Amino acid sequence: MARPYVTVIVVAHDGARWLGETMRALINQSRRPDRVAGVDNGSRDGSADLLAQTLGRGSVISLPRSTGFGESVAAVLDKLPSAGRDEWIWLLHDDCAPDRRALELLLSAAEQDPKAAVLGPKLRDWLDRRRLLEIGVTVGRTGRRDTGLEPREFDQGQHDGTREVLSVSTAGMLIRRDVWEQAGGLDPFFPIFRDDLDLCWRVRNAGHRVLIVTSAVAWHAEAAARRRRRITVSGDHPRRLDRRNAIFVVMANLPFRAMLWALLRNVISSIVRTLLFIVSKQPANALDEVVAICSILVHPFRLLRARRARRHGRKRGYIRIKRLMTPRGAAYRRLTDMVQSFLAGEAPVDSTGRHHHSTAAPGSPGEESDVVPPPGAGAFQRFIGRPGVILMFALTVVSLIAERSLLGGDRLGGGALVPVTGGAGDLWAFYTEGYHDVGLGSAAWAPPYVAVLAALSTLALGKTWVAVSVLLLGSVPLAGATAYLATRHIVPAVPARAWAAGTYALLPVGTGAIAAGRVGTAVVFVLVPVYAWLCARLLSGEPRPSRRAAWGLGLLLAVGTAFVPLVYPLFAVLGVLGVLASGGAHRRPRSAGRSDVRDSVRGAGRGGVRDGVRGGADKGGVRGGVAGSMGIALAVPPLLLLPWLVDLLGDPGRLLLEAGLHDPALVDPSLPAESLLAISPGGPGLPPFWVTAGLVAAALAALLMRRQRTIVAVGWGVALYGVLAGVLVSRITVDGARAWPGMPLAIAGAGLVVLVGLTAHRLTELRAGGGLRRLGATAVVAVAFSTPLLAAGYWMAGGVRGPLRGDAPDVMPALAAARTTQGERTLVIKGSEFTVLHGRIPLIGEAELPADQRTRARVGAAAEGLVGGRGGDAATLAQQGIGMVALAPPVSFELARTLDSQPSLQRLSLSESGGLWRLAEPVTRVPAQPVSVLHVPLLWAQGAFLLVVVLLASPGRQRQEAAEPAGMALAGA
């Protein structure tokens, strides 16, 4: 076989910083090329002179700066005569340095496969020479480029082997000249980006093969794709140009039916990505996405001309090309990852290739490369293999076993939870109406947590019971998930973070809230880790992340305050203390040593004089910026909850209550001190204090560590703050019953858990020391793990032991509901208490509406008169619209005989499940009270402000975070 003739074409454009090494690599090739030509596209950095010095003036041509890569290669070939069928063209970018044997190995692979017409080397990163960039490129139906590599994947030979691919890069591409001329070369319509994909697609349609030869290696800087130099071939933004070319290549080369389906998918995916970019405050990317897809749609004839030029072999070649394209599931997985990135608080990732994704450096906090499944695993395997998912699955199993008695019932209720009934529409109507014709009637604002439940019920297809069940019964796994995610930048070690999340989720506050039906505490218990994470971001001092975290913290504080009003004052105190501590942390101490001076001089030597001045100004303004952000966070909840908050401040005792009923049976009136110290708030369904003793013991062991004293002090400070607040709350009586200290103790538990998690790495150091240190560290680990294990075991063994039931009875007798179709009310008597119902079971939140005190006093006196056998009270009830009197189970037959003795009452039914009497007096229909003219405008203002807060709190562009600043901010150090 004749020796192949190789023509090398080097194209340069403002690439002097890389061109020297590229030319040295070309000169040192083990297989010397037969001729070399250079093209300079109007470089202004000396690239033309460097080419001329290396190749000679006669071998270099100069073209305008606006010339594309394909036009440059075509201009050279027009001046060089063909050397026959065995001529090969080797294309090199100015930022692509091939290995010494790259050309030799490419030609060897071409000799072994006569059908091979295009070959490409394995591309590695220019700076990090071990990192893989490309081993061939494929594309999906939506035009998304895919290299098949994971972010920051290193070359360990895992992808070695010569094989067919859809496309190779023009950086190092070796192509037969006759095939180049037959295919028409690179399309001038693509001056940059995707020109290589289009050429290789046309070559494959012509019946030739495209191979990747991994034994041949080249190092590529990707200067244009990474914005390392200005792009002058087009006035469009690089991302817009890349996206347009990507869609156009797919649309031009696919068969007709496949093209129509791909066009529909591109339109839909562009709409989704545009919305994500807008919500994440990336308007430039959103505009690029819209302009790219519109440039295809508004120029149909341009697409038709391109398809006509590519019609030969397109349908026949697609049979072979289809198996090389990105699998269908990968496109959906990429879109899912993009949405998950947005929901996780990061900017939606979208790039030209997977190796362009911004990723954490190895060993950075939060990296889980050691526990993530291998790159070849499917989406489901990658998902279930993550420690956070495993933890949440384990907590879900524990919860299902413990809550076995609550599953499968008709109606969830009991304790503080009113039996769940109604749908999302009922809750929305209840929240927005000005006058509530329930109970004795009320014109007060509905509790704002009703709107939260209504929104969640809407997402649950209108099923309120689904939303409440997820919030209450799923609070343990949800709390574990939020704790695990919130501490990813605070607790670096994955095992310590998993322990912290599991321990927090199984604290007695969480399990006790479920047993007592406290949906308010359950919601706040899930949100506390998020509060801690947002506080850490807010106190970091960086303007944009801090301000965004402030709006997010304010929004979630409003949600928590709506369920448990005590959340706001507790976190307000912590927020003010955090601002004061962060101000001291960011001030440089006066006694700066010589090392500080040397660091300053060294920084200035790197051109950092201006940065140093600006950094000093930034440090001086950190405290003011953090204070302003904290002011936003603390101002949002009152503004969002303003109408309801005014009613709440009229009765300050309600600040200590929460969503649901305030039942004395749910509170321990004499809570022992050891329960408070063990983070146990008292009440039904709680484990003994020794279950959480391991957590307290591990936190006490942290006091013996000499290092990280600030973190230990702050952790214990937060814990003691929560315990002292719990002691104070548990000693206050509201409406005849003690307040429940669950919320303060949740803060105390979170402080201890984060404290132990942050100091866990010291145990590894102590174990490595051997001897007594190793024994002590092992004992601390065993004690720390005893808390989640004992808590889970005790909960699963005993189940949910409390008043919460999965089949709560209907407190409204069916006969009473059938007989009160004209709006009559029903007085339900249970022991010494009474309530007034209006034809149905009350919705969540209706029982908490304040009624007129005089009206309630009159009805209460009349009810006591009926129970005591005093006559003449039925008329008072009839004047308040009450037409029925019902006895709730268990029925006292002595009380039933007393009611039978009343001449104004007529018994309708009596059994062990309840009794019902009808008033003989004519019932007066109570008119509705007038609604304030400000009610509707305030609702609209509340909705508008909520929308603004949500947009300002939405994640936007973020730089990679480090764990140390977040941890230091959390500690206020």
Coordinates of C-alpha atoms in Angstrom, one line a residue, residues 6-444:
V6 CA -0.6 14.1 4.9
T7 CA -1.4 17.8 4.6
V8 CA -1.6 19.6 8.0
I9 CA -3.6 22.8 8.2
V10 CA -3.2 25.0 11.4
V11 CA -5.8 27.7 11.9
A12 CA -4.9 30.5 14.3
H13 CA -6.9 33.4 15.7
D14 CA -5.6 35.3 18.7
G15 CA -4.1 32.1 20.1
A16 CA -0.4 33.0 20.6
R17 CA -0.5 31.8 24.2
W18 CA -1.2 28.2 23.0
L19 CA 0.2 28.3 19.4
G20 CA 3.9 27.9 20.4
E21 CA 3.3 24.6 22.2
T22 CA 1.0 23.5 19.3
M23 CA 3.8 24.1 16.8
R24 CA 6.4 22.4 18.9
A25 CA 4.1 19.4 19.2
L26 CA 3.6 19.4 15.4
I27 CA 7.3 19.6 14.6
N28 CA 8.1 16.7 17.0
Q29 CA 5.7 14.2 15.4
S30 CA 7.1 10.7 15.0
R31 CA 5.5 10.6 11.6
R32 CA 6.4 13.8 9.8
P33 CA 3.6 15.4 7.7
D34 CA 4.3 15.9 4.0
R35 CA 3.3 19.5 3.9
V36 CA 2.1 22.1 6.4
A37 CA 0.0 25.2 5.8
G38 CA -1.0 27.9 8.3
V39 CA -4.0 30.3 8.3
D40 CA -4.2 33.4 10.5
N41 CA -7.6 35.0 10.8
G42 CA -6.7 38.5 11.6
S43 CA -4.9 37.8 14.9
R44 CA -3.7 40.8 16.9
D45 CA -1.5 39.0 19.4
G46 CA 1.4 37.9 17.2
S47 CA 0.0 34.6 16.1
A48 CA 0.7 35.4 12.4
D49 CA 4.4 36.1 13.1
L50 CA 4.7 32.9 15.1
L51 CA 3.2 30.9 12.2
A52 CA 5.5 32.6 9.7
Q53 CA 8.6 32.0 11.9
T54 CA 7.7 28.3 12.1
L55 CA 6.4 27.5 8.7
G56 CA 7.8 30.3 6.5
R57 CA 5.9 33.2 5.0
G58 CA 5.0 31.3 1.9
S59 CA 3.2 28.6 3.9
V60 CA 0.9 31.1 5.7
I61 CA -2.1 32.9 4.4
S62 CA -3.9 35.8 6.2
L63 CA -7.7 36.2 6.2
P64 CA -10.1 38.7 7.9
R65 CA -11.0 38.3 11.5
S66 CA -14.5 37.3 10.7
T67 CA -13.5 34.2 8.7
G68 CA -14.8 31.0 10.1
F69 CA -12.8 27.8 10.6
G70 CA -14.3 26.0 7.7
E71 CA -13.8 28.9 5.3
S72 CA -10.1 29.1 6.4
V73 CA -9.5 25.4 5.7
A74 CA -11.3 25.7 2.3
A75 CA -9.1 28.7 1.4
V76 CA -6.0 26.7 2.0
L77 CA -7.2 23.7 0.0
D78 CA -8.1 26.0 -2.9
K79 CA -4.4 26.9 -3.1
L80 CA -2.9 23.4 -2.6
P81 CA -3.3 20.9 -5.4
S82 CA -4.5 17.5 -4.6
A83 CA -1.9 14.8 -4.0
G84 CA -4.1 11.9 -5.1
R85 CA -6.6 9.5 -3.4
D86 CA -4.2 8.7 -0.6
E87 CA -4.0 12.3 0.6
W88 CA -5.2 13.0 4.2
I89 CA -5.9 16.4 5.8
W90 CA -5.0 16.8 9.4
L91 CA -6.8 19.8 11.0
L92 CA -5.3 21.5 14.1
H93 CA -6.6 24.4 16.1
D94 CA -4.1 26.8 17.5
D95 CA -5.0 25.6 21.0
C96 CA -4.6 21.9 20.3
A97 CA -1.3 20.2 21.0
P98 CA -1.1 16.6 19.7
D99 CA 1.0 13.9 21.4
R100 CA 4.2 12.9 19.7
R101 CA 2.7 9.7 18.1
A102 CA -0.7 11.1 17.5
L103 CA -0.5 11.3 13.7
E104 CA 1.3 8.0 13.5
L105 CA -1.4 6.2 15.4
L106 CA -4.3 7.9 13.5
L107 CA -2.8 6.8 10.2
S108 CA -2.3 3.3 11.5
A109 CA -5.9 3.0 12.5
A110 CA -6.9 4.3 9.1
E111 CA -4.8 1.7 7.4
Q112 CA -6.5 -1.1 9.4
D113 CA -10.1 0.1 8.4
P114 CA -10.4 0.9 4.7
K115 CA -13.9 2.4 5.3
A116 CA -12.6 4.9 7.8
A117 CA -12.7 8.4 6.3
V118 CA -12.6 10.6 9.5
L119 CA -10.5 9.8 12.6
G120 CA -10.1 11.8 15.8
P121 CA -7.8 11.6 18.8
K122 CA -8.7 11.4 22.4
L123 CA -8.8 14.9 23.8
R124 CA -7.6 15.9 27.2
D125 CA -7.7 19.2 29.1
W126 CA -4.9 21.6 28.3
L127 CA -4.3 22.6 32.0
D128 CA -5.2 19.4 33.8
R129 CA -3.5 16.9 31.5
R130 CA -5.2 13.9 33.0
R131 CA -8.8 15.1 32.6
L132 CA -10.8 13.8 29.6
L133 CA -12.6 16.2 27.3
E134 CA -13.8 14.1 24.4
I135 CA -13.7 10.5 23.2
G136 CA -16.0 11.2 20.4
V137 CA -19.2 13.3 20.4
T138 CA -22.8 12.4 20.0
V139 CA -26.0 14.4 20.1
G140 CA -29.6 14.0 21.1
R141 CA -32.8 14.8 19.2
T142 CA -32.9 18.1 20.9
G143 CA -29.4 19.0 19.8
R144 CA -27.8 18.6 23.2
R145 CA -24.1 17.7 22.8
D146 CA -23.0 14.7 24.8
T147 CA -19.4 13.5 25.2
G148 CA -20.5 10.5 27.3
L149 CA -18.1 11.6 30.1
E150 CA -18.8 12.5 33.7
P151 CA -17.7 15.9 35.0
R152 CA -14.0 16.0 35.8
E153 CA -13.5 12.4 34.7
F154 CA -9.9 11.4 34.6
D155 CA -8.3 9.2 31.9
Q156 CA -7.5 5.8 33.4
G157 CA -7.9 3.8 30.2
Q158 CA -11.5 3.1 31.0
H159 CA -12.6 4.3 27.5
D160 CA -9.7 3.0 25.5
G161 CA -10.2 1.3 22.1
T162 CA -10.8 2.4 18.5
R163 CA -14.5 2.4 17.7
E164 CA -17.2 4.1 15.6
V165 CA -18.7 7.4 16.9
L166 CA -21.1 9.9 15.5
S167 CA -18.6 12.7 15.4
V168 CA -15.1 13.8 16.4
S169 CA -13.8 17.3 17.0
T170 CA -12.1 19.3 14.3
A171 CA -9.3 19.7 16.8
G172 CA -7.0 17.0 15.6
M173 CA -9.4 15.6 13.0
L174 CA -7.8 13.5 10.2
I175 CA -10.0 13.2 7.1
R176 CA -9.4 12.0 3.6
R177 CA -9.3 14.8 1.1
D178 CA -11.5 13.1 -1.5
V179 CA -14.2 12.5 1.2
W180 CA -13.8 16.2 2.3
E181 CA -14.4 17.4 -1.3
Q182 CA -17.2 14.9 -1.9
A183 CA -19.0 16.0 1.3
G184 CA -18.4 19.7 0.5
G185 CA -16.2 20.3 3.6
L186 CA -17.4 22.3 6.6
D187 CA -20.6 24.2 6.0
P188 CA -19.9 28.0 6.0
F189 CA -23.2 28.5 7.8
F190 CA -21.5 27.2 10.9
P191 CA -18.5 29.5 11.4
I192 CA -18.0 28.0 14.8
F193 CA -19.7 25.4 17.0
R194 CA -21.2 22.2 15.6
D195 CA -19.5 22.4 12.2
D196 CA -17.6 19.1 13.1
L197 CA -20.9 17.3 13.9
D198 CA -22.5 18.4 10.7
L199 CA -19.5 17.3 8.6
C200 CA -19.2 13.9 10.3
W201 CA -23.0 13.3 9.9
R202 CA -22.7 14.0 6.1
V203 CA -19.7 11.7 5.9
R204 CA -21.5 8.9 7.6
N205 CA -24.5 9.4 5.3
A206 CA -22.2 9.0 2.4
G207 CA -21.3 5.4 3.6
H208 CA -18.0 6.1 5.4
R209 CA -17.0 5.5 9.0
V210 CA -16.0 8.0 11.7
L211 CA -13.6 6.6 14.3
I212 CA -12.2 7.7 17.6
V213 CA -8.7 6.5 18.1
T214 CA -8.0 6.6 21.9
S215 CA -4.4 5.6 21.5
A216 CA -3.8 9.0 19.8
V217 CA -4.0 11.8 22.3
A218 CA -4.2 15.6 22.0
W219 CA -4.5 18.3 24.6
H220 CA -7.1 21.0 23.9
A221 CA -7.7 24.3 25.6
E222 CA -11.2 24.9 24.2
A223 CA -10.5 28.6 24.1
A224 CA -13.6 29.6 22.2
A225 CA -16.0 27.3 24.1
R226 CA -14.7 28.4 27.4
R227 CA -14.7 32.1 26.5
R228 CA -10.9 32.4 26.8
R229 CA -10.8 34.6 23.7
R230 CA -13.2 36.8 21.9
I231 CA -15.3 35.3 19.2
T232 CA -15.3 37.5 16.1
V233 CA -16.8 35.2 13.4
S234 CA -20.3 36.2 14.5
G235 CA -22.0 39.0 16.4
D236 CA -24.3 36.6 18.2
H237 CA -23.6 35.6 21.8
P238 CA -21.6 32.3 21.9
R239 CA -24.3 30.4 23.8
R240 CA -27.0 31.6 21.4
L241 CA -24.9 30.7 18.4
D242 CA -24.1 27.2 19.8
R243 CA -27.8 26.5 20.6
R244 CA -29.0 27.6 17.2
N245 CA -26.4 25.6 15.3
A246 CA -27.2 22.5 17.5
I247 CA -30.9 22.6 16.6
F248 CA -30.1 23.4 12.9
V249 CA -27.7 20.4 12.5
V250 CA -30.3 18.0 13.9
M251 CA -33.1 19.4 11.9
A252 CA -31.1 19.4 8.7
N253 CA -29.8 15.8 9.0
L254 CA -32.7 13.9 10.4
P255 CA -35.2 12.1 8.2
F256 CA -38.5 13.9 7.8
R257 CA -40.6 12.1 10.4
A258 CA -37.9 12.1 13.0
M259 CA -37.3 15.8 12.2
L260 CA -40.9 16.7 13.0
W261 CA -40.7 14.9 16.3
A262 CA -37.4 16.5 17.1
L263 CA -38.8 19.9 16.3
L264 CA -41.6 19.4 18.7
R265 CA -39.3 18.3 21.4
N266 CA -37.0 21.2 20.8
V267 CA -39.8 23.7 21.1
I268 CA -41.1 22.2 24.4
S269 CA -37.6 21.8 25.9
S270 CA -36.8 25.4 25.0
I271 CA -39.9 26.6 26.7
V272 CA -39.1 24.7 29.9
R273 CA -35.5 25.9 29.9
T274 CA -36.5 29.4 29.3
L275 CA -38.9 29.4 32.2
L276 CA -36.2 27.9 34.5
F277 CA -33.7 30.5 33.3
I278 CA -36.2 33.3 34.0
V279 CA -37.1 32.0 37.5
S280 CA -33.4 31.6 38.3
K281 CA -32.7 35.1 37.2
Q282 CA -30.7 34.4 34.1
P283 CA -32.4 36.6 31.6
A284 CA -29.5 36.5 29.1
N285 CA -29.6 32.7 28.9
A286 CA -33.4 32.8 28.6
L287 CA -33.1 35.3 25.7
D288 CA -30.4 33.1 24.0
E289 CA -32.7 30.1 24.3
V290 CA -35.7 32.0 22.8
V291 CA -33.7 33.6 20.0
A292 CA -32.1 30.3 19.1
I293 CA -35.3 28.4 18.6
C294 CA -37.0 31.3 16.9
S295 CA -34.2 31.7 14.4
I296 CA -35.0 28.2 13.3
L297 CA -38.7 28.6 13.2
V298 CA -38.8 32.0 11.4
H299 CA -36.4 30.8 8.6
P300 CA -38.0 27.7 7.3
F301 CA -36.7 28.1 3.7
R302 CA -33.1 28.2 5.0
L303 CA -33.8 24.8 6.7
L304 CA -35.4 23.4 3.6
R305 CA -32.3 24.4 1.5
A306 CA -30.0 22.7 4.0
R307 CA -32.2 19.5 4.0
R308 CA -32.2 19.4 0.2
A309 CA -28.4 19.6 0.1
R310 CA -28.2 16.7 2.6
R311 CA -30.9 14.5 1.1
H312 CA -28.6 11.9 -0.4
G313 CA -28.1 8.9 1.9
R314 CA -29.9 10.6 4.8
K315 CA -32.6 8.0 5.3
R316 CA -30.3 5.0 4.7
G317 CA -27.6 6.5 6.9
Y318 CA -30.0 7.2 9.8
I319 CA -30.4 3.5 10.4
R320 CA -26.7 3.3 11.4
I321 CA -26.6 6.8 13.0
K322 CA -29.6 6.3 15.3
R323 CA -27.7 3.8 17.4
L324 CA -24.9 6.3 17.9
M325 CA -27.1 9.1 19.1
T326 CA -27.8 9.9 22.7
P327 CA -30.2 7.4 24.2
R328 CA -33.8 8.7 24.5
G329 CA -33.8 8.4 28.3
A330 CA -30.6 10.5 28.6
A331 CA -32.4 13.6 27.3
Y332 CA -35.1 13.3 29.9
R333 CA -32.5 12.6 32.6
R334 CA -30.6 15.8 31.6
L335 CA -33.8 17.8 31.8
T336 CA -34.6 16.2 35.2
D337 CA -31.1 17.1 36.5
M338 CA -31.6 20.7 35.3
V339 CA -34.8 20.9 37.3
Q340 CA -33.3 19.3 40.3
S341 CA -30.4 21.7 40.2
F342 CA -32.9 24.6 40.3
L343 CA -34.9 23.0 43.2
A344 CA -31.6 22.3 45.0
G345 CA -30.9 26.0 45.0
E346 CA -28.4 26.1 42.2
A347 CA -28.5 27.7 38.8
P348 CA -29.9 25.4 36.1
V349 CA -26.9 23.8 34.4
D350 CA -26.9 24.0 30.7
S351 CA -23.8 23.7 28.6
T352 CA -22.4 22.5 25.3
G353 CA -20.9 19.4 26.7
R354 CA -21.0 17.5 29.9
H355 CA -17.3 18.2 30.5
H356 CA -18.1 21.9 30.6
H357 CA -20.2 21.6 33.7
S358 CA -18.9 23.6 36.7
T359 CA -18.2 21.0 39.3
A360 CA -16.6 20.9 42.7
A361 CA -13.0 20.2 43.0
P362 CA -12.0 16.8 44.2
G363 CA -12.1 16.7 47.9
S364 CA -14.2 19.7 48.2
P365 CA -16.9 19.7 50.9
G366 CA -20.1 18.1 49.8
E367 CA -18.4 15.9 47.2
E368 CA -19.7 12.4 47.3
S369 CA -17.7 10.8 44.5
D370 CA -16.7 8.0 46.8
V371 CA -20.3 7.0 47.3
V372 CA -21.9 7.8 44.0
P373 CA -22.4 4.8 41.6
P374 CA -20.0 4.6 38.6
P375 CA -20.7 6.7 35.5
G376 CA -22.2 3.8 33.6
A377 CA -25.0 3.4 36.1
G378 CA -28.5 4.4 35.0
A379 CA -30.5 7.3 36.4
F380 CA -32.3 5.1 38.9
Q381 CA -29.1 3.5 40.1
R382 CA -27.4 6.8 40.5
F383 CA -30.4 8.2 42.4
I384 CA -30.9 5.3 44.9
G385 CA -27.1 5.0 45.5
R386 CA -26.8 8.4 47.1
P387 CA -26.4 8.5 50.9
G388 CA -29.2 11.0 51.3
V389 CA -31.6 8.8 49.3
I390 CA -30.6 5.7 51.3
L391 CA -31.1 7.7 54.6
M392 CA -34.5 9.0 53.5
F393 CA -35.5 5.5 52.4
A394 CA -34.5 4.1 55.8
L395 CA -36.4 6.8 57.7
T396 CA -39.4 6.2 55.5
V397 CA -39.4 2.4 56.4
V398 CA -39.0 3.3 60.1
S399 CA -42.0 5.7 59.8
L400 CA -44.2 3.2 58.0
I401 CA -43.6 0.5 60.6
A402 CA -44.1 2.9 63.5
E403 CA -47.3 4.5 61.9
R404 CA -48.8 1.2 60.9
S405 CA -51.9 1.8 63.1
L406 CA -52.6 5.1 61.3
L407 CA -52.4 3.8 57.7
G408 CA -55.5 2.8 55.8
G409 CA -58.0 4.7 57.8
D410 CA -60.9 6.8 56.5
R411 CA -60.1 10.0 58.3
L412 CA -56.9 11.2 60.0
G413 CA -57.5 13.1 63.2
G414 CA -57.2 13.3 67.0
G415 CA -55.2 15.2 69.5
A416 CA -54.4 18.7 68.1
L417 CA -55.5 17.7 64.6
V418 CA -59.1 18.3 63.6
P419 CA -60.4 15.3 61.6
V420 CA -59.2 16.1 58.0
T421 CA -62.0 16.7 55.7
G422 CA -62.8 18.8 52.6
G423 CA -60.6 19.6 49.6
A424 CA -58.4 22.3 48.3
G425 CA -61.3 24.4 47.1
D426 CA -62.9 24.4 50.5
L427 CA -59.7 25.6 52.1
W428 CA -59.2 28.3 49.5
A429 CA -62.8 29.5 50.0
F430 CA -62.3 29.5 53.8
Y431 CA -59.1 31.5 53.6
T432 CA -60.4 34.2 51.2
E433 CA -63.9 34.8 52.5
G434 CA -64.5 37.8 54.7
Y435 CA -67.1 36.4 57.0
H436 CA -66.9 32.7 58.2
D437 CA -70.4 31.3 58.8
V438 CA -69.0 28.5 61.0
G439 CA -69.4 27.9 64.7
L440 CA -70.9 31.1 66.2
G441 CA -69.7 33.1 63.2
S442 CA -66.5 35.1 62.9
A443 CA -65.2 38.0 60.8
A444 CA -61.6 37.4 61.8

